[in-house]
Structure formats: structure tokens, C-alpha cells
Short mmCIF file of C-alpha atoms and ligand atoms in Angstrom, two decimals:
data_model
loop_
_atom_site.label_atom_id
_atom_site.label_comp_id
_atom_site.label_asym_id
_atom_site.label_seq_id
_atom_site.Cartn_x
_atom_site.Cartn_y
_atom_site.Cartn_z
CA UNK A 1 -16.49 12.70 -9.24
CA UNK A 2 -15.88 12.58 -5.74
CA UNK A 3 -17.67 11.24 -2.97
CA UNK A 4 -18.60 12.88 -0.86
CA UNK A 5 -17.07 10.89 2.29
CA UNK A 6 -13.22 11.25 0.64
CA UNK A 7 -13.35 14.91 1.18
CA UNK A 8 -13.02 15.02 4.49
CA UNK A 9 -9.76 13.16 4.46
CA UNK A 10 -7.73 14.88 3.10
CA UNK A 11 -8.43 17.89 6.01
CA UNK A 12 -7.44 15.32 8.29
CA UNK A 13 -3.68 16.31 7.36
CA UNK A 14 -1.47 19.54 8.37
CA UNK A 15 0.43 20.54 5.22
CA UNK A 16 -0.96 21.79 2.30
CA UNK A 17 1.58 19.64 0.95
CA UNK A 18 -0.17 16.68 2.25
CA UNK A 19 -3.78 17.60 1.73
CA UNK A 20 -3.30 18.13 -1.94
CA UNK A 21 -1.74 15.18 -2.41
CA UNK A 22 -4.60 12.70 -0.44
CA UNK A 23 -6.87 15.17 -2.06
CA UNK A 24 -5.27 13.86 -5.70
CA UNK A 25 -4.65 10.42 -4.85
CA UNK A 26 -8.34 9.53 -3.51
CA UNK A 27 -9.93 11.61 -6.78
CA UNK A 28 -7.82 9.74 -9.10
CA UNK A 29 -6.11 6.30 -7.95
CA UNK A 30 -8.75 3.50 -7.59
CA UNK A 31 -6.11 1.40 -5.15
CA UNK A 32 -8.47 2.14 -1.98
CA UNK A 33 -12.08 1.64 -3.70
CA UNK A 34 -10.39 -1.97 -4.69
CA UNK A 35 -8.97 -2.71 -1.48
CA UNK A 36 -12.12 -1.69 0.34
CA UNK A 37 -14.18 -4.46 -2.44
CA UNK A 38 -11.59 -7.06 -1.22
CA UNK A 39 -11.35 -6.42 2.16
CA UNK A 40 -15.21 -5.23 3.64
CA UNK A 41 -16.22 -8.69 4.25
CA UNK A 42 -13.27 -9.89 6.25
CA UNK A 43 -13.29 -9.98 10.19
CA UNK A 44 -9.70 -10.41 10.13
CA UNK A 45 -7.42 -7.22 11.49
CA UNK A 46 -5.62 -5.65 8.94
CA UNK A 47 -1.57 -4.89 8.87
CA UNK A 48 -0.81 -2.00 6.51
CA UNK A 49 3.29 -2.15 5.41
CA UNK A 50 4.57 0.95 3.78
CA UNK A 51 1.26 2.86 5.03
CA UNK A 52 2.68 6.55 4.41
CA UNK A 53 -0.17 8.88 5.18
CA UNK A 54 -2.50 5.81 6.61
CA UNK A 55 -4.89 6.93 3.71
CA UNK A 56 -5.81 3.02 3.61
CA UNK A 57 -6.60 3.32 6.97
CA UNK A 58 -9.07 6.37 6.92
CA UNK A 59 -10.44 5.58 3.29
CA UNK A 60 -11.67 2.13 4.94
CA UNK A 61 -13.24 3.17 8.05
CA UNK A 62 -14.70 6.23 5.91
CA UNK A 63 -16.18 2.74 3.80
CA UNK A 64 -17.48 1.28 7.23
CA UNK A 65 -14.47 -1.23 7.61
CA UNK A 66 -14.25 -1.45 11.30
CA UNK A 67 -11.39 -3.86 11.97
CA UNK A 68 -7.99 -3.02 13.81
CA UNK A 69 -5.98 -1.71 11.57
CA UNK A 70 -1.90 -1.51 12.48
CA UNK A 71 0.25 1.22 9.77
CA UNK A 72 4.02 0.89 9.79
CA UNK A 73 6.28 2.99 7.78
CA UNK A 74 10.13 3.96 8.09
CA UNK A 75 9.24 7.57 7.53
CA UNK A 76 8.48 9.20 10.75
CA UNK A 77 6.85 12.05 9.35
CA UNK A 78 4.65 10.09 7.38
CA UNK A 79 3.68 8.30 10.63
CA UNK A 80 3.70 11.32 12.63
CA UNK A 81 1.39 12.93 10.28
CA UNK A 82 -0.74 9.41 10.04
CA UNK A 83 -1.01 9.56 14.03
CA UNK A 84 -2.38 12.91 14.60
CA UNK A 85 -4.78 12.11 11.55
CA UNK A 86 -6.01 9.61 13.71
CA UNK A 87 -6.10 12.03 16.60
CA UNK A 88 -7.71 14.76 15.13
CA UNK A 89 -10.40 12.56 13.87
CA UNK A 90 -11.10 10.66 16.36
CA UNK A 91 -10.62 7.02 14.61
CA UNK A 92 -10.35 4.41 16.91
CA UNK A 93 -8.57 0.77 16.12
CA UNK A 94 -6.12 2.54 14.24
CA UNK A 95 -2.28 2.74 14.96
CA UNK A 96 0.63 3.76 13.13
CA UNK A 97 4.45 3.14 14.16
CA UNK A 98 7.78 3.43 12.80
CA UNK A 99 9.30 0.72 11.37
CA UNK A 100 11.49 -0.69 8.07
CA UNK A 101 10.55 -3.43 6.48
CA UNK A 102 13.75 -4.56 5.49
CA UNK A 103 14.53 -5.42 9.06
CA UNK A 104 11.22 -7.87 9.74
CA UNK A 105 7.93 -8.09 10.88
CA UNK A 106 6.02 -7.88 13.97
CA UNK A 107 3.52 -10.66 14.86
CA UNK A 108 0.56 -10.80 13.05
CA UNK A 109 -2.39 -12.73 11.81
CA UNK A 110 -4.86 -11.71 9.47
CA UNK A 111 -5.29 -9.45 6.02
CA UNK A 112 -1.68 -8.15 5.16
CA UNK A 113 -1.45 -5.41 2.20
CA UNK A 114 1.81 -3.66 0.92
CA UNK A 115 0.68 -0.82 -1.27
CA UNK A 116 3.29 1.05 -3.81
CA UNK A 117 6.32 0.00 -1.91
CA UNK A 118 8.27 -2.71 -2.95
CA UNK A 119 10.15 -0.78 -5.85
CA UNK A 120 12.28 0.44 -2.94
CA UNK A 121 13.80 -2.85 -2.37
CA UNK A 122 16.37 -5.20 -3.96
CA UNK A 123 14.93 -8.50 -5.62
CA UNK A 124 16.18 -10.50 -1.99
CA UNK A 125 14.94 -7.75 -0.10
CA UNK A 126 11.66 -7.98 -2.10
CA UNK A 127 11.02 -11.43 -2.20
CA UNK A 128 12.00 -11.88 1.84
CA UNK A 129 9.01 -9.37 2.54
CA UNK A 130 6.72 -10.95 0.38
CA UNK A 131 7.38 -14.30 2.28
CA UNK A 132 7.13 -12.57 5.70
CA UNK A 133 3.69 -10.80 4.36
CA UNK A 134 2.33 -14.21 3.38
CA UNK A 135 3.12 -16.23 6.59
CA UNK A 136 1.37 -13.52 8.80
CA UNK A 137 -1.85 -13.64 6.65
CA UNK A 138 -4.15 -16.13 8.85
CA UNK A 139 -6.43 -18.90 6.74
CA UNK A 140 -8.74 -17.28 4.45
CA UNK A 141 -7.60 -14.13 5.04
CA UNK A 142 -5.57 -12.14 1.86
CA UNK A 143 -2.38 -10.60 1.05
CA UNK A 144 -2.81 -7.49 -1.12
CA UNK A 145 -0.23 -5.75 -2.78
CA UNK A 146 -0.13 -3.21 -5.39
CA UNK A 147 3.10 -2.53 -7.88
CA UNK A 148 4.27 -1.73 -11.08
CA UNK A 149 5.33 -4.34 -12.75
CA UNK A 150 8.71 -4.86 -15.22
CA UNK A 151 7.69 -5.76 -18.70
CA UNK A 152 8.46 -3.94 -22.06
CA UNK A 153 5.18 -1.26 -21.80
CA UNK A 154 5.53 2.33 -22.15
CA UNK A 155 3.33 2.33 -18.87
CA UNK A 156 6.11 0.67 -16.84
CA UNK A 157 8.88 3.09 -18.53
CA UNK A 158 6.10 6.15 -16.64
CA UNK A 159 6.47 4.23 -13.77
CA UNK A 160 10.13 4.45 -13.26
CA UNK A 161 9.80 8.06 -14.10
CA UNK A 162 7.20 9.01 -11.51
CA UNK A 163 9.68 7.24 -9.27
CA UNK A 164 12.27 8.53 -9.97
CA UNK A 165 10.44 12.39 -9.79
CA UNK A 166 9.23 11.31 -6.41
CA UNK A 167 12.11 10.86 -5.22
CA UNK A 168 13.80 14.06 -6.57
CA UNK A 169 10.89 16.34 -4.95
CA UNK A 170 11.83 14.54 -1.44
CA UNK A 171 8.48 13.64 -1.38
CA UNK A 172 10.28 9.90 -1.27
CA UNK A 173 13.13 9.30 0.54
CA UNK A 174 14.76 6.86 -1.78
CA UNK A 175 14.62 6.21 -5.28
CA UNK A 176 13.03 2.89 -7.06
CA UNK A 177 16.00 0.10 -6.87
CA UNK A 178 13.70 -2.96 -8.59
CA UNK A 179 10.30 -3.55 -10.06
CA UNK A 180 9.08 -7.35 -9.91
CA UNK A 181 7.83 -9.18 -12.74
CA UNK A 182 4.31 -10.49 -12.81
CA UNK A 183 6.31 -14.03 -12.93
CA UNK A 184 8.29 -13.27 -9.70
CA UNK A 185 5.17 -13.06 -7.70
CA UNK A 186 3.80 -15.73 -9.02
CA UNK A 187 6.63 -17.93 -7.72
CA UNK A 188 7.06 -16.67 -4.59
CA UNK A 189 3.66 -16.70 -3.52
CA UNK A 190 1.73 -19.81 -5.60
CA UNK A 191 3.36 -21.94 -2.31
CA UNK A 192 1.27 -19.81 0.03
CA UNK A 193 -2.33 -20.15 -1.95
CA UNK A 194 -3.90 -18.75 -4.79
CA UNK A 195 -2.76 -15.91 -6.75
CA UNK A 196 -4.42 -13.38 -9.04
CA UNK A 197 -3.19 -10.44 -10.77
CA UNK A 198 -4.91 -7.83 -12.70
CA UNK A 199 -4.26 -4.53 -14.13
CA UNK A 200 -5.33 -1.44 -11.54
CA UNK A 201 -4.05 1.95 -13.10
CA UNK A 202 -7.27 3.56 -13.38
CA UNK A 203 -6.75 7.25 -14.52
CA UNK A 204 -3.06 7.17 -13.29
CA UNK A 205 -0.79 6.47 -16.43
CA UNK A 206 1.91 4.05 -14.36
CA UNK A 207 1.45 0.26 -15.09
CA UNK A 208 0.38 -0.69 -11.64
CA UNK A 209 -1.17 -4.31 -10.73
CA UNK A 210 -3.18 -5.77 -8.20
CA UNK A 211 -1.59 -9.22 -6.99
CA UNK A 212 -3.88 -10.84 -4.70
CA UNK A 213 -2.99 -13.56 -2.21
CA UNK A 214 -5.70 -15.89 -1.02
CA UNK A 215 -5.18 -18.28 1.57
CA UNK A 216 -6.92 -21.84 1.90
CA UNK A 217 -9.48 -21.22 4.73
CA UNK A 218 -7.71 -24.62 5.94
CA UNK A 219 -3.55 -23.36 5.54
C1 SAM B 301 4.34 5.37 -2.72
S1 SAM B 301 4.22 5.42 -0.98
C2 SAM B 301 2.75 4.45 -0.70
C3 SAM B 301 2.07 4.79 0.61
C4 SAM B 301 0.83 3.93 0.95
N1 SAM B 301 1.13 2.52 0.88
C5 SAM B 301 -0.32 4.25 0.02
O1 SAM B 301 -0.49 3.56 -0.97
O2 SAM B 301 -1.06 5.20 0.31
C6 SAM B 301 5.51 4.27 -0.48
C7 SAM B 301 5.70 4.23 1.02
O3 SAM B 301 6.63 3.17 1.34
C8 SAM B 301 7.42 3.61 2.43
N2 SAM B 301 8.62 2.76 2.49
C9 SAM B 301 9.62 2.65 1.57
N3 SAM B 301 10.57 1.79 2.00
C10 SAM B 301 10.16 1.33 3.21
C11 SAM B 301 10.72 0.43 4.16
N4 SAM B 301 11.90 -0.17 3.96
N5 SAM B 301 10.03 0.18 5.29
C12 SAM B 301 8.84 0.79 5.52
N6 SAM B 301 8.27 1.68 4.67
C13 SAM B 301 8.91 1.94 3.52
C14 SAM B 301 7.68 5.09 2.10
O4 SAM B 301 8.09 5.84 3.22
C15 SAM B 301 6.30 5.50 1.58
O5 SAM B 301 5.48 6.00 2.60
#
């Protein structure tokens, strides 16, 4: 069921095209209930990579998470669309700007999340981001990501397909190049702190994980 403080979202949005699909994603993907649980008790500001919509954004303040949040994404009508969200509502300490990962990050420090997007990049491309993400998350702050991960499951063969459909209905600009292995994060992050990963597909039928960074409060 929903509740009741997800429906507005999705309003927030011009587009039917865009409503229904916020509308779908906060009814049945449990990504933004689990990074509002991780997240809620932090101070630290949050920087959202690959934020399409900013439904991270909105679904947390909607949860009473009040920190700065900063969206970047390389599709400017995904930002544009984010923005005047944030407009229309009203939501303060929230920002959205164009910008590919591929070619760096800004400065940060504090929470980093990267949400559904790293199937667009090549294993260097992938594993340069990740160590990027995890030097701009401060001490005892997190680095969230969500993916589907490359094993031998019939969920991860759905994955590629969704992808791959995505991608043919323009609703993604590019198709998926690489999925990472449960392994590959675990060597390219165990440097930075603890890491944790756990299933989080929910309804959906794509064999998406939760990989949770922790920094020492003392990096
Ligand atoms: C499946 S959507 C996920 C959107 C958002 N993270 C969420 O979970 O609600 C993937 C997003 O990654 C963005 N993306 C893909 N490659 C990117 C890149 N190189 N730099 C920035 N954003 C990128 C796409 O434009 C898209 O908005």
C-alpha cells in the first residue's frame, strides 16, 4: 500500500511520462525506504550520482531527512525536470546539476550514494567512480550504492533485459555495458572500510543489491 506522503511526489513532475513512472517506482521498489533506514540518522550532506528524477531527494525530505542534498546527472532533462520539482515544491537544500560521472567529481564530504547506475560504465570506468565515491565520503559517514549484480541467476539475466528495454524506449540514453560482481566491490572498496551487501529487489524481479560502505569514524 502506499503511504500516504509518496503520493504527492510523483505530482511534483510535468509528464505523464514521468509521474507514472515515480508513481511505479515509489509503490514498488524498496531502494528509497532502505536508503532513508541508512541514512535518517546522519548529519552529514548527502551527494546523489546518477540522481535522474531526484526521487531520492524528495522521498527523503518527504521522510524528514533535512540535510543538503546535491543531484548530478548527465541527462539534462532528468535534471531539468528534478529542478523545477524542487521549484514547484518548494524544497529547500536541494540542488540538481548536470554532470557525467565518467569525467570526475566535484568536492565533497559526507554520505555519497550511486543508485542503478553503474551498469552504464566499463569495468575501469566503474571501478574509478567507485574510488572517487569512497574518498568523498567523510569518517563515519556511508557510501550507498545499489546494482545488479553478475552471477549465473535468472534474476540477473531480467536485469540485463530491463536494461536493455530501457534503453530501447529512450527512457535511457545508453544501454547496460557491465554489471559488477559482488566480488568486484568487495575489492575495491574493503580498503576504504567496511562493506556489506545484501539482496534489495523487493517486488521488482531484477537481482539488485545493496552494497554498503561504512567508514571508520576515525579514516
Ligand atoms: C536507472 S536510473 C536511476 C536514477 C536514480 N539513481 C534513482 O534510482 O532514482 C540511472 C541514471 O543514471 C544516469 N547516468 C547514466 N550514466 C551516467 C553518467 N555517466 N553520469 C551521470 N549520470 C549517468 C542516467 O541518466 C539515469 O538518470
Amino acid at each position: 500500500m502506499n503511504d500516504p506522503r509518496d503520493i504527492r511526489i510523483p505530482e511534483l513532475f510535468n509528464g505523464q511520462w514521468n509521474r507514472n513512472y515515480a508513481a511505479s517506482k515509489l509503490r514498488t521498489d524498496p531502494l528509497y525506504t532502505a536508503l532513508a533506514e541508512k541514512l535518517s540518522a546522519s548529519p552529514l550532506p548527502l551527494l546523489d550520482l546518477g540522481c535522474g528524477l531526484g526521487l531520492l531527494a524528495f522521498f527523503l525530505r518527504s521522510r524528514g531527512v533535512d540535510v543538503p542534498i546535491h543531484g548530478l546527472d548527465y541527462d539534462s532533462r532528468k535534471i531539468q525536470a528534478a529542478k523545477l520539482a524542487a521549484e514547484r515544491s518548494g524544497t529547500t537544500g536541494v540542488t540538481f546539476a548536470r554532470h557525467d560521472a565518467r569525467s570526475g567529481l566535484p568536492r565533497h564530504q559526507g554520505n555519497v550514494s550511486i543508485l542503478d547506475i553503474l551498469q552504464f560504465f566499463t569495468p575501469a570506468e566503474q571501478e574509478t567512480l567507485l574510488k572517487l565515491a569512497a574518498a568523498r565520503v567523510a569518517p563515519g559517514g556511508r557510501l550507498i550504492i545499489r546494482s545488479g549484480l553478475r552471477d549465473a541467476s535468472l534474476r540477473f539475466k531480467i536485469t540485463v533485459a530491463g536494461d536493455l528495454l530501457a534503453k530501447a524506449t529512450r527512457w535511457m540514453k545508453a544501454a547496460p555495458t557491465h554489471y559488477p560482481t559482488a566480488e568486484d566491490f568487495r575489492r575495491i572498496l574493503s580498503p576504504f572500510g567496511d562493506v556489506e551487501i545484501s539482496p534489495l529487489w523487493g517486488r521488482t524481479p531484477f537481482n539488485n543489491h545493496l552494497i554498503l560502505l561504512q567508514r571508520p569514524e576515525s579514516a
